[in-house]
Coordinates of C-alpha atoms and ligand atoms in Angstrom, one line a residue:
M1 CA 0.1 0.0 0.0
L2 CA 1.7 3.6 -1.2
Y3 CA -0.2 5.7 1.4
Q4 CA -1.7 5.8 4.9
I5 CA -4.9 8.3 5.7
Y6 CA -5.1 10.3 8.7
A7 CA -6.6 13.5 9.6
V8 CA -5.1 16.7 10.6
Q9 CA -6.5 19.7 12.5
C10 CA -6.0 22.9 10.5
S11 CA -4.0 25.3 13.0
C12 CA -6.2 28.5 10.9
C13 CA -10.0 27.1 10.7
L14 CA -9.7 24.2 13.2
A15 CA -11.5 21.7 10.7
Y16 CA -9.7 18.4 10.1
H17 CA -8.5 17.9 6.7
V18 CA -8.1 14.0 5.6
Q19 CA -4.3 13.8 4.5
R20 CA -2.5 11.2 2.6
Q21 CA 1.4 9.9 4.1
M22 CA 3.2 7.2 2.7
E23 CA 4.7 4.5 5.2
L24 CA 8.6 5.1 3.8
V25 CA 11.6 3.3 5.4
D26 CA 15.1 2.8 3.8
T27 CA 16.6 -0.4 4.2
L28 CA 18.2 0.3 7.6
A29 CA 14.6 1.1 8.8
R30 CA 15.1 4.8 8.9
P31 CA 12.1 7.0 8.0
T32 CA 12.3 10.3 5.9
R33 CA 12.1 13.2 8.3
D34 CA 13.5 16.0 7.4
L35 CA 14.4 17.7 3.8
R36 CA 17.0 20.4 3.0
I37 CA 16.3 22.4 0.1
S38 CA 19.2 24.1 -1.6
V39 CA 17.5 27.3 -3.3
T40 CA 21.1 28.4 -5.0
D41 CA 24.5 27.2 -5.2
R42 CA 25.9 30.8 -5.3
C43 CA 27.1 32.7 -2.0
N44 CA 28.5 36.1 -0.8
F45 CA 31.3 34.6 0.9
R46 CA 34.2 31.9 0.1
C47 CA 34.9 29.8 3.7
S48 CA 37.5 27.8 3.1
Y49 CA 35.8 24.8 4.6
C50 CA 33.0 25.2 1.8
M51 CA 34.0 27.3 -1.3
P52 CA 37.7 28.2 -1.5
K53 CA 38.2 31.1 -3.6
S54 CA 41.1 28.8 -5.3
V55 CA 37.9 26.4 -6.6
F56 CA 35.0 29.1 -6.5
G57 CA 36.7 32.0 -8.5
R58 CA 35.6 34.9 -10.7
D59 CA 35.5 32.3 -13.6
Y60 CA 33.4 29.2 -11.8
A61 CA 30.3 27.9 -13.6
F62 CA 27.7 28.6 -11.0
L63 CA 23.9 27.1 -12.1
P64 CA 22.3 29.4 -14.6
R65 CA 19.0 30.5 -13.6
A66 CA 17.0 28.1 -15.6
E67 CA 17.9 25.0 -14.6
L68 CA 17.1 26.1 -10.6
L69 CA 13.9 24.9 -9.6
T70 CA 11.2 27.1 -9.4
F71 CA 9.4 28.2 -6.5
E72 CA 6.3 26.6 -8.0
E73 CA 8.7 23.4 -8.5
V74 CA 10.0 23.6 -5.1
E75 CA 6.6 23.7 -3.7
R76 CA 5.6 20.5 -5.6
A77 CA 8.9 18.5 -4.1
A78 CA 8.1 20.0 -0.8
R79 CA 4.7 18.5 -1.1
A80 CA 6.0 15.2 -2.1
F81 CA 8.5 14.9 1.2
R82 CA 5.3 16.0 3.0
R83 CA 3.2 13.1 1.6
A84 CA 6.5 10.8 1.9
G85 CA 6.6 11.5 6.0
V86 CA 8.3 14.7 6.1
T87 CA 7.6 17.0 9.3
K88 CA 10.5 19.6 9.0
I89 CA 12.2 21.9 5.9
R90 CA 15.2 23.7 6.0
L91 CA 15.8 26.2 3.0
T92 CA 20.0 26.2 2.4
G93 CA 22.4 26.8 -0.1
G94 CA 25.0 28.5 -1.1
E95 CA 23.5 31.3 0.9
P96 CA 19.8 31.4 0.8
L97 CA 19.1 34.9 1.0
L98 CA 20.9 35.4 -2.2
R99 CA 17.3 34.2 -3.7
R100 CA 15.1 36.7 -5.0
G101 CA 12.3 36.6 -3.4
I102 CA 13.1 34.2 -1.0
E103 CA 9.8 35.4 1.2
D104 CA 7.6 34.6 -1.4
L105 CA 8.8 30.7 -1.3
V106 CA 9.1 30.9 2.5
S107 CA 5.2 31.8 2.4
M108 CA 4.4 29.5 0.1
L109 CA 6.2 26.1 2.0
A110 CA 4.6 28.0 5.1
R111 CA 1.4 26.9 4.0
I112 CA 2.2 23.2 3.8
D113 CA 0.6 21.2 6.9
G114 CA 2.5 19.7 9.3
I115 CA 5.7 21.2 8.3
D116 CA 8.4 23.0 10.9
L117 CA 9.6 25.1 8.4
T118 CA 13.4 26.8 9.1
L119 CA 16.4 28.4 7.3
T120 CA 20.2 28.6 7.4
T121 CA 22.3 31.8 6.4
N122 CA 25.3 33.2 7.1
A123 CA 23.5 36.2 8.1
A124 CA 25.5 38.6 5.4
L125 CA 21.5 40.2 4.7
L126 CA 19.9 39.3 7.7
A127 CA 19.3 42.5 9.5
D128 CA 17.3 43.6 5.9
K129 CA 15.6 40.3 5.7
A130 CA 14.8 39.1 8.9
H131 CA 11.2 40.8 9.0
A132 CA 10.1 40.0 6.2
L133 CA 10.7 36.2 6.5
R134 CA 8.9 36.0 9.9
R135 CA 6.2 37.8 8.6
A136 CA 6.0 35.2 6.0
G137 CA 5.9 32.5 8.3
L138 CA 9.3 31.2 8.6
D139 CA 9.3 29.0 11.7
R140 CA 13.2 29.5 13.0
L141 CA 16.8 30.5 11.6
N142 CA 20.0 28.7 11.9
V143 CA 22.6 31.2 11.9
S144 CA 26.3 30.5 10.8
L145 CA 29.0 32.3 12.8
D146 CA 32.6 30.8 13.4
S147 CA 34.3 33.5 15.4
L148 CA 33.6 36.8 17.1
D149 CA 37.6 38.3 17.0
D150 CA 36.7 40.1 13.5
E151 CA 40.5 39.2 12.0
T152 CA 39.4 35.6 12.5
F153 CA 35.7 35.8 10.8
R154 CA 37.3 37.8 8.3
T155 CA 39.7 35.3 7.0
M156 CA 37.3 32.3 7.4
N157 CA 34.4 34.1 5.3
D158 CA 37.7 35.1 2.9
V159 CA 35.6 37.7 1.5
D160 CA 36.3 40.4 4.1
F161 CA 33.2 40.2 6.0
P162 CA 33.2 41.8 9.5
V163 CA 31.4 40.4 12.2
T164 CA 29.8 43.5 13.4
K165 CA 27.2 43.0 10.6
V166 CA 26.3 39.4 11.8
L167 CA 26.0 40.3 15.2
E168 CA 23.2 42.7 13.4
G169 CA 21.2 40.6 11.5
L170 CA 21.5 38.4 14.7
E171 CA 19.9 41.1 17.3
A172 CA 17.5 42.1 13.9
A173 CA 16.1 38.3 13.6
T174 CA 16.0 38.1 17.7
A175 CA 13.8 41.6 17.8
V176 CA 11.2 40.3 15.5
G177 CA 10.6 37.1 17.2
F178 CA 13.4 34.5 16.2
I179 CA 14.6 32.9 19.3
P180 CA 16.2 30.7 20.0
I181 CA 18.6 30.5 17.2
K182 CA 20.9 28.0 16.5
V183 CA 24.2 29.5 16.2
N184 CA 26.3 27.0 13.8
M185 CA 30.1 27.2 14.1
V186 CA 32.3 24.8 12.1
V187 CA 36.0 24.5 14.2
K188 CA 39.0 24.5 12.7
R189 CA 41.9 23.1 14.6
G190 CA 45.0 26.3 14.8
V191 CA 42.3 28.8 13.0
N192 CA 39.4 29.3 15.3
D193 CA 39.2 26.6 17.9
A194 CA 41.0 29.1 20.7
D195 CA 37.2 30.9 20.3
V196 CA 35.1 28.3 21.3
V197 CA 34.6 29.3 24.7
S198 CA 34.0 32.7 24.2
M199 CA 31.5 32.0 21.5
A200 CA 29.7 30.0 24.0
E201 CA 30.0 32.8 26.7
Y202 CA 28.9 35.6 24.5
F203 CA 25.9 33.2 24.0
R204 CA 25.5 32.6 27.5
N205 CA 21.9 34.0 29.1
T206 CA 20.5 35.2 25.6
G207 CA 18.2 32.3 24.9
H208 CA 20.6 31.5 21.6
V209 CA 22.0 28.0 21.1
V210 CA 25.5 28.0 19.9
R211 CA 26.1 24.1 17.8
F212 CA 29.9 23.2 17.6
I213 CA 30.4 21.8 14.2
E214 CA 33.2 19.0 13.5
F215 CA 35.1 20.4 10.5
M216 CA 33.7 17.6 7.7
D217 CA 35.4 15.9 4.6
V218 CA 32.2 17.4 2.6
G219 CA 32.9 17.7 -1.3
T220 CA 36.1 17.3 -2.6
T221 CA 38.0 20.9 -2.7
N222 CA 38.2 22.1 1.3
G223 CA 41.7 20.0 1.5
W224 CA 40.0 18.2 4.8
R225 CA 42.3 16.3 7.4
L226 CA 41.6 14.4 10.1
D227 CA 44.3 16.4 11.7
D228 CA 42.2 20.0 11.6
V229 CA 38.9 18.2 13.2
V230 CA 38.7 19.2 17.0
P231 CA 36.4 16.1 18.5
A232 CA 33.1 17.2 19.6
R233 CA 34.3 15.6 23.2
E234 CA 37.5 18.1 23.6
I235 CA 35.0 21.1 22.4
V236 CA 32.5 20.1 25.6
D237 CA 35.8 19.6 27.8
R238 CA 37.3 22.8 26.8
I239 CA 33.4 24.5 27.7
T240 CA 32.7 22.4 30.8
G241 CA 36.2 23.3 32.3
A242 CA 35.0 26.8 32.3
H243 CA 31.0 26.8 33.0
P244 CA 30.1 23.4 33.9
L245 CA 27.6 21.4 31.2
E246 CA 25.7 18.7 31.6
P247 CA 23.8 16.2 28.8
V248 CA 20.2 16.8 28.1
D249 CA 18.4 14.2 26.2
A250 CA 17.6 14.3 22.5
A251 CA 14.5 15.7 21.5
Y252 CA 13.2 13.7 18.5
R253 CA 15.1 10.6 16.6
G254 CA 17.3 12.0 13.9
E255 CA 18.4 14.8 15.6
V256 CA 22.1 15.6 14.8
A257 CA 23.3 17.7 17.7
Q258 CA 24.0 16.2 20.8
R259 CA 22.5 18.8 23.6
W260 CA 24.3 19.8 26.7
R261 CA 23.1 22.6 29.4
Y262 CA 24.4 24.8 31.4
A263 CA 24.6 23.5 35.5
D264 CA 24.0 27.2 36.2
G265 CA 21.1 27.3 34.5
A266 CA 22.4 30.0 31.7
G267 CA 20.9 28.0 28.6
E268 CA 22.4 25.2 26.1
I269 CA 24.4 24.4 23.7
G270 CA 24.8 21.4 21.2
V271 CA 27.8 19.7 19.2
I272 CA 27.9 17.9 16.0
S273 CA 30.1 14.9 16.2
S274 CA 29.6 13.8 12.7
V275 CA 33.0 12.7 11.8
T276 CA 34.1 11.5 15.3
Q277 CA 30.7 10.1 16.3
P278 CA 28.9 9.5 13.4
F279 CA 24.8 9.0 13.8
C280 CA 24.2 7.7 10.1
G281 CA 21.8 4.9 11.7
D282 CA 19.2 8.0 12.8
C283 CA 19.5 9.3 9.8
T284 CA 16.0 11.0 8.3
R285 CA 17.3 13.2 6.2
A286 CA 16.9 14.0 2.4
R287 CA 18.1 16.5 0.2
I288 CA 17.6 18.7 -2.6
S289 CA 20.0 20.4 -5.0
A290 CA 19.2 23.7 -6.3
D291 CA 18.6 22.3 -10.0
G292 CA 16.3 19.5 -8.2
K293 CA 18.3 16.7 -8.2
V294 CA 17.5 14.4 -4.5
F295 CA 20.4 13.0 -2.9
T296 CA 19.8 11.0 0.3
C297 CA 23.3 11.3 1.8
L298 CA 25.3 14.2 2.3
F299 CA 28.2 12.7 1.3
A300 CA 26.7 11.1 -2.2
A301 CA 28.3 11.3 -5.8
R302 CA 24.9 11.6 -7.7
G303 CA 21.6 12.6 -7.2
H304 CA 18.4 11.7 -9.0
D305 CA 16.5 14.1 -10.5
M306 CA 13.5 15.3 -9.9
R307 CA 13.3 18.5 -12.0
A308 CA 13.2 16.0 -15.2
L309 CA 10.2 14.4 -13.7
L310 CA 8.1 17.5 -12.7
R311 CA 9.1 19.4 -15.8
D312 CA 8.4 16.4 -18.3
G313 CA 4.2 16.9 -16.6
A314 CA 4.4 13.8 -14.4
G315 CA 1.4 14.0 -11.7
D316 CA 1.9 13.6 -7.8
E317 CA 1.4 9.4 -7.7
E318 CA 3.7 9.1 -10.2
V319 CA 6.1 11.6 -8.1
D320 CA 5.4 9.8 -5.3
R321 CA 6.2 6.5 -6.7
W322 CA 9.3 7.9 -7.5
L323 CA 10.5 9.0 -4.5
A324 CA 9.3 6.0 -2.3
S325 CA 11.5 3.7 -5.1
I326 CA 14.5 6.2 -4.2
W327 CA 13.8 6.1 -0.2
R328 CA 12.8 2.5 -0.2
A329 CA 16.8 1.7 -1.9
R330 CA 18.5 3.9 0.4
D331 CA 21.6 2.1 2.1
D332 CA 24.1 5.4 3.2
R333 CA 25.8 5.1 6.1
Y334 CA 28.9 7.1 5.0
S335 CA 30.0 8.9 8.2
E336 CA 30.0 5.3 9.8
I337 CA 32.6 3.7 7.3
R338 CA 34.8 7.0 6.7
S339 CA 38.3 6.8 6.3
T340 CA 41.5 8.7 4.9
A341 CA 40.6 6.4 1.4
T342 CA 36.7 7.6 1.5
A343 CA 37.8 11.1 1.8
S344 CA 38.9 11.5 -1.6
T345 CA 36.4 9.5 -3.2
P346 CA 33.8 11.7 -5.9
K347 CA 31.2 13.6 -3.5
V348 CA 29.1 16.5 -4.6
E349 CA 30.0 19.7 -2.7
M350 CA 28.1 21.2 0.2
S351 CA 27.4 24.8 -1.7
Y352 CA 25.5 22.8 -4.5
I353 CA 23.5 20.3 -2.5
G354 CA 22.8 22.4 0.6
G355 CA 24.1 21.7 4.2
Ligands
SAM401 N1 25.4 29.7 3.7 C1 24.5 29.2 4.5 C2 25.5 29.0 6.2 O1 26.5 29.5 6.2 O2 24.9 29.1 6.9 C3 23.9 28.0 4.4 C4 24.5 26.8 3.7 S1 25.9 26.3 4.8 C5 26.6 25.1 3.3 C6 25.5 25.5 5.9 C7 26.0 25.3 7.0 O3 27.4 24.2 6.9 C8 27.1 25.8 7.3 O4 26.6 26.1 8.9 C9 28.5 25.7 7.5 O5 29.1 26.0 8.2 C10 28.3 24.6 7.6 N2 29.1 23.6 6.5 C11 30.0 24.0 5.1 N3 31.1 23.4 5.2 C12 31.4 22.2 6.3 C13 32.0 21.6 6.4 N4 33.1 21.5 5.8 N5 32.3 21.1 7.6 C14 30.9 21.4 8.3 N6 30.3 22.3 8.1 C15 29.8 23.1 7.2
SF4_402 FE1 28.4 30.3 1.9 FE2 28.0 28.9 4.2 FE3 29.5 27.5 2.5 FE4 30.3 29.5 3.8 S1 29.4 27.5 4.7 S2 31.0 29.8 1.9 S3 28.2 30.9 3.8 S4 27.5 28.3 1.7
SF4_403 FE1 23.2 10.7 7.1 FE2 24.9 10.2 5.3 FE3 25.6 12.1 6.8 FE4 25.5 9.3 7.7 S1 26.7 10.3 6.2 S2 24.4 10.9 8.4 S3 23.7 8.7 6.0 S4 23.9 12.3 5.4

């Protein structure tokens, strides 16, 4: 049987609507729950761990506009994933705030019942966009910020972007009601690991949650070496040395961050330990690239062309069957089998597939 039928109560009119959803798990019994949608492969930063300038230079061939999914196509894809069991959608990129009219897309997706809608941004344009995003119905925000030290931050974004502008974006987002915001810091040994404790301290008692991310071997261009990874355990130990932490249970299956709270009640932090303590066993994430390819793992080499299906006029049932056949065949567990050899295998870039 392809669908289960169930009723959901509409939050606006309180009436019950009948919906259909597929009962779908992959070969390792993992359902599909989270969808990350990349809305552009372009970015106004050149973080060396993601889009190094040596590769993403002036003549880099980004996707032409006609190849990007239109907002209507994104909405159709999102609704298909909703029927497949997805309850959380994250808009990402590249830098999603560079996509013109992003707030219109947000309002289209916010109308889908049963979806928690979030967006990840480098916050360069957030001060101008926060209000429109909130008004359009965005539920939550993640902001990437790798250091509070201006020099380190400018070096890491590699476009000389000042940290004060990101903090202004955070402030504007907080003022319109985005709280808590998850603040993502990728930690690279010898580059910004000295800033871990100051970052934790800055966000204590603010309601926001810093999430420290182990530097990953995404793509093939970021020169990843295991020696550059600061293990999550070491990050927790460093913070707890200054402000004691205690573990918090995961809020739901597939939560990527391990949660910790300050013993003195000053809030929470998270660590994302994809390298040293992989969590593939609970991975319920799918991704769509800006040109409409479905990827079932961040480290995959190839995606499945949903855009072709949509542009060929496939109906919803055909799209659902196609999606079901992809998810049922899924056996990805890259982080569990990572080795020095796998680090150089072909993989798509994170700016294309969506982080
Ligand atoms: N441009 C937006 C931003 O930076 O927030 C969204 C896209 S970015 C690819 C999404 C997230 O992926 C960011 O938090 C970024 O720090 C993280 N990221 C990128 N490359 C990474 C890597 N090699 N290891 C770990 N995290 C990475
Ligand atoms: Fe751009 Fe985000 Fe990648 Fe940095 S991490 S280069 S901000 S896409
Ligand atoms: Fe999921 Fe792939 Fe990451 Fe494992 S490596 S957690 S399967 S995205």
